[in-house]
Short mmCIF file of C-alpha atoms and ligand atoms in Angstrom, two decimals:
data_model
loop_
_atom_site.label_atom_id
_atom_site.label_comp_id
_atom_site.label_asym_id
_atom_site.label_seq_id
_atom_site.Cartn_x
_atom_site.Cartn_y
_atom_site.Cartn_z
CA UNK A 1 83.32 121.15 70.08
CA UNK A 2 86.17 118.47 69.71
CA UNK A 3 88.93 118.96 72.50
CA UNK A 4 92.44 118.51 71.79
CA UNK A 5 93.80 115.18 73.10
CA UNK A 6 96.90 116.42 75.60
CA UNK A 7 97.79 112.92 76.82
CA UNK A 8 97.31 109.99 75.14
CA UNK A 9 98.45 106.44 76.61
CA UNK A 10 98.35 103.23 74.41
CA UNK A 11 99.45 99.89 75.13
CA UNK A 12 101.60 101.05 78.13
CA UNK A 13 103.59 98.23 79.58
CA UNK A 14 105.81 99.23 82.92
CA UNK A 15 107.79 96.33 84.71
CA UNK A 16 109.40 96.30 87.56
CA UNK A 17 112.67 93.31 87.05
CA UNK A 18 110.28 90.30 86.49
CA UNK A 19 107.10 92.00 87.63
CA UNK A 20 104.68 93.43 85.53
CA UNK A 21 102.97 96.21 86.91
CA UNK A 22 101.42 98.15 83.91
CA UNK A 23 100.32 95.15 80.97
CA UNK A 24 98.60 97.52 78.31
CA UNK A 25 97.04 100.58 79.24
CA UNK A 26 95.49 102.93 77.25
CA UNK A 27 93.60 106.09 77.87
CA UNK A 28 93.28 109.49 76.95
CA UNK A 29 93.04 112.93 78.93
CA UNK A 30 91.73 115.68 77.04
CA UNK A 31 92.11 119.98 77.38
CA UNK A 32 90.33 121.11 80.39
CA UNK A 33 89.24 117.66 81.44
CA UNK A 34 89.64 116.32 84.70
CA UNK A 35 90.12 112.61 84.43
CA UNK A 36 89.93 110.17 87.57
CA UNK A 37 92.07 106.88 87.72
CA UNK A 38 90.60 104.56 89.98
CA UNK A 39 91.48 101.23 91.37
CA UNK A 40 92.25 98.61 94.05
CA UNK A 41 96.20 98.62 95.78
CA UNK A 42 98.19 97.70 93.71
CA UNK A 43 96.93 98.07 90.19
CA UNK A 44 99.42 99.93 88.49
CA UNK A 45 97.97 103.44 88.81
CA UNK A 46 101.23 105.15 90.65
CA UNK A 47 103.07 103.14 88.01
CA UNK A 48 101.99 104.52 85.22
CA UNK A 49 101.94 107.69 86.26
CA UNK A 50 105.79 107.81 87.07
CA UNK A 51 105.95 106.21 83.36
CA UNK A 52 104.31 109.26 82.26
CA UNK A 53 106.23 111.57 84.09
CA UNK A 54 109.44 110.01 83.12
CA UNK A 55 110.18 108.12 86.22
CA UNK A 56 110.05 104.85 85.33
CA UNK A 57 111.38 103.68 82.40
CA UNK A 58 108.48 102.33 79.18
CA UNK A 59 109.02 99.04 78.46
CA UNK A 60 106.21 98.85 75.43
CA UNK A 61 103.63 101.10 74.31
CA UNK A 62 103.61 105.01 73.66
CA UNK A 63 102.96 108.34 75.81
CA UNK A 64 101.94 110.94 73.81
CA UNK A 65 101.66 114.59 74.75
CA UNK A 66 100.60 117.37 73.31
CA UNK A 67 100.56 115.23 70.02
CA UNK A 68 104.56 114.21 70.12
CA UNK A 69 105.62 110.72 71.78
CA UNK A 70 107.88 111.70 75.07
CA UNK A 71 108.66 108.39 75.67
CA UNK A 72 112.29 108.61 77.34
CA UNK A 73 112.27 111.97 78.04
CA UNK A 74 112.98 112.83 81.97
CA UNK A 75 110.67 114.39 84.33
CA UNK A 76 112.81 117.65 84.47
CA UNK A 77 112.07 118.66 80.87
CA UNK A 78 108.77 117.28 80.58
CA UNK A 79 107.45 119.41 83.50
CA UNK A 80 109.04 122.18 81.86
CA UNK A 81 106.47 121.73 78.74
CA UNK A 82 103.80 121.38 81.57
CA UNK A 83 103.45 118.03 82.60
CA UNK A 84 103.53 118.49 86.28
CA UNK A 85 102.87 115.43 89.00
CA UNK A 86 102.17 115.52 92.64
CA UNK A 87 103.78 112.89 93.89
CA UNK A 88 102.17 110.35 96.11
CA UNK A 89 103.23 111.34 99.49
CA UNK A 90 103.94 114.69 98.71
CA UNK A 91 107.69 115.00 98.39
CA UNK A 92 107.83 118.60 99.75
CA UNK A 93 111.38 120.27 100.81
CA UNK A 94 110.27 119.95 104.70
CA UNK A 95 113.46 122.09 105.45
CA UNK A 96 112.53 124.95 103.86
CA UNK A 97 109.25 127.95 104.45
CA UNK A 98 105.96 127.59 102.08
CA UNK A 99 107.36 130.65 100.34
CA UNK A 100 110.65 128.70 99.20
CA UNK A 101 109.00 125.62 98.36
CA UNK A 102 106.86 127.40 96.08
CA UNK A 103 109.79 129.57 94.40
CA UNK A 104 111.16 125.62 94.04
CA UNK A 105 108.17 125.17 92.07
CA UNK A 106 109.07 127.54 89.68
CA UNK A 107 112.46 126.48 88.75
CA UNK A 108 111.64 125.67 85.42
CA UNK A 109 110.48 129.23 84.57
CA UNK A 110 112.26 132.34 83.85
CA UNK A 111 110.17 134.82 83.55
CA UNK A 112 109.46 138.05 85.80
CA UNK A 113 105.78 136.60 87.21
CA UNK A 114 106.57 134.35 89.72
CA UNK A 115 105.81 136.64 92.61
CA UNK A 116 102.51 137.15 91.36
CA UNK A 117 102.05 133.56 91.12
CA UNK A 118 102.89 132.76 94.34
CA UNK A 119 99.92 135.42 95.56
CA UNK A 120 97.71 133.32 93.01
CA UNK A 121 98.47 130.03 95.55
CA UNK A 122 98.06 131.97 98.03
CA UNK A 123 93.90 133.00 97.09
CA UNK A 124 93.57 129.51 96.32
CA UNK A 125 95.13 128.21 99.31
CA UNK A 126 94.78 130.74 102.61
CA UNK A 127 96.39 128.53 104.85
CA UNK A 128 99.47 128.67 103.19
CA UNK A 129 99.55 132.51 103.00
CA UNK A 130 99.03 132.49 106.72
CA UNK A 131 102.45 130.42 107.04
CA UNK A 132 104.59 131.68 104.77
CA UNK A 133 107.65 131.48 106.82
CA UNK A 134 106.77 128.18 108.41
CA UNK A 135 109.39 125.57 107.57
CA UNK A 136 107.28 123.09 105.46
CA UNK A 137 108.20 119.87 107.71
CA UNK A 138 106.54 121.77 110.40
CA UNK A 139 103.42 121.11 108.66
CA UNK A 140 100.23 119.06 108.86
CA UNK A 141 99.75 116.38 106.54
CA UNK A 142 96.51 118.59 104.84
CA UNK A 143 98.59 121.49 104.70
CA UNK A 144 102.04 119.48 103.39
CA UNK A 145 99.27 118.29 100.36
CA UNK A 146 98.37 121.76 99.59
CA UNK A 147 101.67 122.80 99.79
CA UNK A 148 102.64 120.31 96.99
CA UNK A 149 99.58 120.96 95.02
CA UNK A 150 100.41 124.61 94.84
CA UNK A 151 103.83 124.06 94.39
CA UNK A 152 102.72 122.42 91.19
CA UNK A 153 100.85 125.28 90.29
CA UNK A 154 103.81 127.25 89.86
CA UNK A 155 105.49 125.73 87.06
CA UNK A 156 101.87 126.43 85.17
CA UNK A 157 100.92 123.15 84.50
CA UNK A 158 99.37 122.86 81.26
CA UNK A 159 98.24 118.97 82.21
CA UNK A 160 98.40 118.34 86.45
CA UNK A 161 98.62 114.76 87.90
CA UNK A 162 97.77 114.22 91.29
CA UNK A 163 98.67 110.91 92.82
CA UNK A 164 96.68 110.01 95.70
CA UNK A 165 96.04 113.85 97.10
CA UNK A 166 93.71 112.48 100.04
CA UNK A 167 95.14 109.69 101.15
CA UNK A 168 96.00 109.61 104.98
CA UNK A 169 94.08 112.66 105.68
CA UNK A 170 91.15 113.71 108.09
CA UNK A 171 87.82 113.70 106.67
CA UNK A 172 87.35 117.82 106.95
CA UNK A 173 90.96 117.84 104.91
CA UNK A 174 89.61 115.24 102.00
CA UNK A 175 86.97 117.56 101.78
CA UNK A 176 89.20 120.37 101.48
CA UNK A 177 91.74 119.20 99.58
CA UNK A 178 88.63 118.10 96.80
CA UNK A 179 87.07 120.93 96.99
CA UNK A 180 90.78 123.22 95.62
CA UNK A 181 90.99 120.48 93.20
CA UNK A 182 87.61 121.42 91.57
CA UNK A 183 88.58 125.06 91.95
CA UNK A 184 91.72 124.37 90.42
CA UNK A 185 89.91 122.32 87.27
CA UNK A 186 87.24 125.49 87.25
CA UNK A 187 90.44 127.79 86.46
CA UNK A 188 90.92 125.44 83.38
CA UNK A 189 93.76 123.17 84.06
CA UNK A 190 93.51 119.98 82.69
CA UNK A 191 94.05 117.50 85.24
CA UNK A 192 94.27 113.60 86.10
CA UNK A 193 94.12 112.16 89.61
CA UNK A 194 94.49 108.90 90.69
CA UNK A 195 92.75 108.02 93.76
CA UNK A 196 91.72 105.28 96.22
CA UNK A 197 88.79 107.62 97.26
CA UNK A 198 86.51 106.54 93.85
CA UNK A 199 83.51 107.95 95.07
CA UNK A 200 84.99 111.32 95.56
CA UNK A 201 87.12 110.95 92.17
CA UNK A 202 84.38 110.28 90.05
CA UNK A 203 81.72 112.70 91.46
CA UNK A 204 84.23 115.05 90.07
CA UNK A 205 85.55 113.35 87.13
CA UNK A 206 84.03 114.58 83.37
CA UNK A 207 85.77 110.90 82.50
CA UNK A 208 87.04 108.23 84.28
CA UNK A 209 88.97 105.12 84.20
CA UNK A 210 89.33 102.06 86.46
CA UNK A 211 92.18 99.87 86.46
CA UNK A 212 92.74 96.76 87.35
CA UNK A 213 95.55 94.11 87.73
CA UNK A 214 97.66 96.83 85.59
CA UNK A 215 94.87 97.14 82.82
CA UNK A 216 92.06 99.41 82.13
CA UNK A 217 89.22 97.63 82.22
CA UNK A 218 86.52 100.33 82.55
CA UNK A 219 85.52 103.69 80.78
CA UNK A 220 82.72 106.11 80.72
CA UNK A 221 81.53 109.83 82.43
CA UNK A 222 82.08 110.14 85.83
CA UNK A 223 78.78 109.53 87.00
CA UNK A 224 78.04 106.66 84.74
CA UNK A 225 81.03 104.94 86.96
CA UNK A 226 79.59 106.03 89.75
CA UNK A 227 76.23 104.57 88.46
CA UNK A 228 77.40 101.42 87.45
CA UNK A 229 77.02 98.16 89.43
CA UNK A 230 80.19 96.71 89.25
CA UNK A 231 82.03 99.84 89.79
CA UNK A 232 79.57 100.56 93.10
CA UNK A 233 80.14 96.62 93.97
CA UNK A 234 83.91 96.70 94.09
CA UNK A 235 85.02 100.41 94.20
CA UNK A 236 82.22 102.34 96.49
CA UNK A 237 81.18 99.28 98.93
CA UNK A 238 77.39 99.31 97.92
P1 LIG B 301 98.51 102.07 95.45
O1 LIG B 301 97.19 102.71 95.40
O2 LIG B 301 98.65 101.08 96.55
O3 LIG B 301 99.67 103.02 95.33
P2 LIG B 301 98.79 101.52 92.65
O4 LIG B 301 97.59 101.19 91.84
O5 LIG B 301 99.32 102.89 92.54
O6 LIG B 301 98.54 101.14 94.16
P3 LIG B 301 101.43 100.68 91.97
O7 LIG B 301 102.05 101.39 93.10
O8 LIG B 301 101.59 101.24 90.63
O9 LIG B 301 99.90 100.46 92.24
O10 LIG B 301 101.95 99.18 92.00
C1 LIG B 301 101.66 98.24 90.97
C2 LIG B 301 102.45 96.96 91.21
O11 LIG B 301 103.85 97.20 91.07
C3 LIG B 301 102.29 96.39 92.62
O12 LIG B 301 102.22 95.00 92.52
C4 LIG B 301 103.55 96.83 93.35
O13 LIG B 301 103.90 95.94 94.37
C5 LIG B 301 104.57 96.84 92.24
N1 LIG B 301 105.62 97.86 92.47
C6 LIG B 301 105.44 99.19 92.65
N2 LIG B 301 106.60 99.83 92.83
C7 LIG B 301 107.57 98.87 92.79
C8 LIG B 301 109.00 98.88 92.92
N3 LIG B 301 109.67 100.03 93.10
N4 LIG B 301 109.63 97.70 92.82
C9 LIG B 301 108.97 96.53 92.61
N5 LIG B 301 107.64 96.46 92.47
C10 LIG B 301 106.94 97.60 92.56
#
């Protein structure tokens, strides 16, 4: 069976003033995939996913999504057609509960499910149930990155990006916080996360990319990354 292409990058070139930090990307991230981008600092991967999202402005190239280029378009109105991002560093609303943030992740719905939704965050993620009412500043680092992940989840992401969702964390909460992401692919969203943490990534990965210097320069299955030499050389220190 053939799945439908949901994202489709080609040629994507992102500057910053003189600095080029995206210089021709192209990849693809198909329905129910979840596709790891993987790379050194610095290679363009939180770049070009603000381009997708609409936070940084396209300088050459195309985004497509869900077969329509959305080039321009701003992040509001492409996460309500279901192009959702986690941001790097979270970017939750530390002065209000769990339970707000997550109504906040909503905002681009209307219809009468959201507190049914919220219970759905809270099967896949205990630890927030246990604190709804904590102010989300008040949080752990782990717990923040949950937080934002389900927060996500409630504007029904039909395509999720995460942007680093282990970095800085303990080694029980990387496991964790993998360990909802594969329970969040197994419900059938589509996803594509851009880690630092490639072994982790691409044990997961059905596809994966690796960038480099703002290029791809690497594609295959998950595990034939993991399996390849120059990907184990420079990406998994072995
Ligand atoms: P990391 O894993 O460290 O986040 P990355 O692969 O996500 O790395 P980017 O953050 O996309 O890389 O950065 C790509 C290049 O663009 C880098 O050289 C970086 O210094 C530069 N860059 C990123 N953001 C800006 C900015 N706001 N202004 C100027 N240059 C920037």
């Amino acid at each position: 069976m053939t799945q439908a292409t949901l994202l489709k990058i080609s040629g994507l070139k992102v500057a910053y003033g003189g600095i080029q930090a995206v210089k021709g990307a192209s990849f693809e991230v198909r329905e129910g995939e979840l596709v790891s981008l993987i790379g050194a600092n610095g290679a363009g991967k939180t770049t070009t996913l603000k381009a997708v999202t609409g936070l940084q402005p396209v300088m050459a190239g195309d985004i497509e999504y869900l077969g329509k280029s959305i080039k321009g378009q701003g992040a509001w109105d492409l996460a309500r057609q279901g192009l959702v991002m986690v941001p790097e560093g979270r970017g939750t609303f530390t002065r209000m509960t769990i339970v707000e943030n997550l109504q906040m992740g909503a905002y681009t719905r209307n219809d009468g499910e959201i507190d049914a939704d919220i219970e759905k965050v809270f099967t896949t993620f205990p630890r927030l149930k246990e604190r709804a009412q904590q102010l989300a500043g008040t949080m752990s680092g782990g717990e923040q990155q949950m937080l934002a992940m389900g927060r996500a989840l409630m504007a029904r992401p039909k395509v999720l990006l995460l942007d680093e969702p282990s970095m800085g964390l303990s080694p029980i909460m990387v496991d964790k916080i993998f360990e909802v992401i594969e329970t969040i692919h197994g419900q059938g969203t589509t996803i594509l996360l851009v880690e630092q943490n490639a072994s982790r990534a691409l044990a997961l990965a059905n596809r994966g990319y690796v960038m480099e210097s703002g290029e791809v320069t690497m594609s295959g299955s998950g595990r034939d990354l993991l399996e390849d030499p120059q990907v184990r050389a420079a990406y998994l220190g072995h």
